[in-house]
Amino acid sequence: MATGDNRKSVIKMTDITKSYYIGQPNELQILFDINLDIKEGEFVSIVGPSGSGKSTLMNIIGALDRPTTGTYFLENTDISKLNDKIGRASCRERV
């Protein structure tokens, strides 16, 4: 019988989307339904063609930007709900 992975999630993203509004009713969706669970000790690469949203995803992971929808937990802190710059800045130090 296999045992489960007991390592804690360092980064956990669920249903992340990122959209930019470029005038009514135009919406440019950059990220759609991203789910990511990075555990302690894991190394991850983000690859894709130009324009696929890699930098946008990295900006969200680094707490430089917020997702339009979805949840993002960094070491059990819900980054997607932090509205103040000070709170996001303190989280950037942990990434």
PDB file of C-alpha atoms in Angstrom, residues 11-58:
ATOM      1  CA  ILE A  11       2.778  27.135  -3.393  1.00  0.00           C
ATOM      2  CA  LYS A  12      -0.788  26.044  -4.061  1.00  0.00           C
ATOM      3  CA  MET A  13      -2.860  27.667  -6.797  1.00  0.00           C
ATOM      4  CA  THR A  14      -6.423  26.671  -7.594  1.00  0.00           C
ATOM      5  CA  ASP A  15      -8.472  27.811 -10.602  1.00  0.00           C
ATOM      6  CA  ILE A  16      -6.272  30.865 -11.240  1.00  0.00           C
ATOM      7  CA  THR A  17      -7.338  33.158 -14.069  1.00  0.00           C
ATOM      8  CA  LYS A  18      -5.911  36.499 -15.120  1.00  0.00           C
ATOM      9  CA  SER A  19      -7.742  38.870 -17.420  1.00  0.00           C
ATOM     10  CA  TYR A  20      -7.031  42.366 -18.612  1.00  0.00           C
ATOM     11  CA  TYR A  21      -9.842  44.686 -19.615  1.00  0.00           C
ATOM     12  CA  ILE A  22      -9.096  46.647 -22.751  1.00  0.00           C
ATOM     13  CA  GLY A  23     -12.292  48.671 -22.970  1.00  0.00           C
ATOM     14  CA  GLN A  24     -15.923  47.670 -22.681  1.00  0.00           C
ATOM     15  CA  PRO A  25     -16.819  44.871 -23.251  1.00  0.00           C
ATOM     16  CA  ASN A  26     -13.417  43.578 -24.352  1.00  0.00           C
ATOM     17  CA  GLU A  27     -11.577  41.221 -22.024  1.00  0.00           C
ATOM     18  CA  LEU A  28      -8.222  39.632 -22.785  1.00  0.00           C
ATOM     19  CA  GLN A  29      -7.833  36.405 -20.801  1.00  0.00           C
ATOM     20  CA  ILE A  30      -4.154  35.568 -20.276  1.00  0.00           C
ATOM     21  CA  LEU A  31      -4.411  32.668 -17.807  1.00  0.00           C
ATOM     22  CA  PHE A  32      -7.325  30.261 -17.602  1.00  0.00           C
ATOM     23  CA  ASP A  33      -7.958  27.659 -14.883  1.00  0.00           C
ATOM     24  CA  ILE A  34      -4.362  27.227 -13.656  1.00  0.00           C
ATOM     25  CA  ASN A  35      -3.922  24.622 -10.903  1.00  0.00           C
ATOM     26  CA  LEU A  36      -0.492  24.190  -9.356  1.00  0.00           C
ATOM     27  CA  ASP A  37       0.735  22.474  -6.184  1.00  0.00           C
ATOM     28  CA  ILE A  38       4.461  22.785  -5.455  1.00  0.00           C
ATOM     29  CA  LYS A  39       5.672  20.846  -2.419  1.00  0.00           C
ATOM     30  CA  GLU A  40       8.722  21.437  -0.236  1.00  0.00           C
ATOM     31  CA  GLY A  41      11.909  20.399  -2.028  1.00  0.00           C
ATOM     32  CA  GLU A  42      10.438  20.344  -5.535  1.00  0.00           C
ATOM     33  CA  PHE A  43      12.020  22.126  -8.482  1.00  0.00           C
ATOM     34  CA  VAL A  44       9.639  23.363 -11.165  1.00  0.00           C
ATOM     35  CA  SER A  45      10.125  24.832 -14.640  1.00  0.00           C
ATOM     36  CA  ILE A  46       7.507  26.911 -16.390  1.00  0.00           C
ATOM     37  CA  VAL A  47       7.838  26.555 -20.147  1.00  0.00           C
ATOM     38  CA  GLY A  48       5.721  27.512 -23.123  1.00  0.00           C
ATOM     39  CA  PRO A  49       5.716  29.496 -26.320  1.00  0.00           C
ATOM     40  CA  SER A  50       5.987  33.268 -26.424  1.00  0.00           C
ATOM     41  CA  GLY A  51       2.758  34.915 -25.290  1.00  0.00           C
ATOM     42  CA  SER A  52       1.461  31.892 -23.365  1.00  0.00           C
ATOM     43  CA  GLY A  53       1.338  33.649 -19.965  1.00  0.00           C
ATOM     44  CA  LYS A  54       4.587  32.492 -18.329  1.00  0.00           C
ATOM     45  CA  SER A  55       5.581  35.974 -17.135  1.00  0.00           C
ATOM     46  CA  THR A  56       2.043  36.698 -15.959  1.00  0.00           C
ATOM     47  CA  LEU A  57       2.050  33.490 -13.913  1.00  0.00           C
ATOM     48  CA  MET A  58       5.483  34.314 -12.457  1.00  0.00           C
TER      49      MET A  58
END
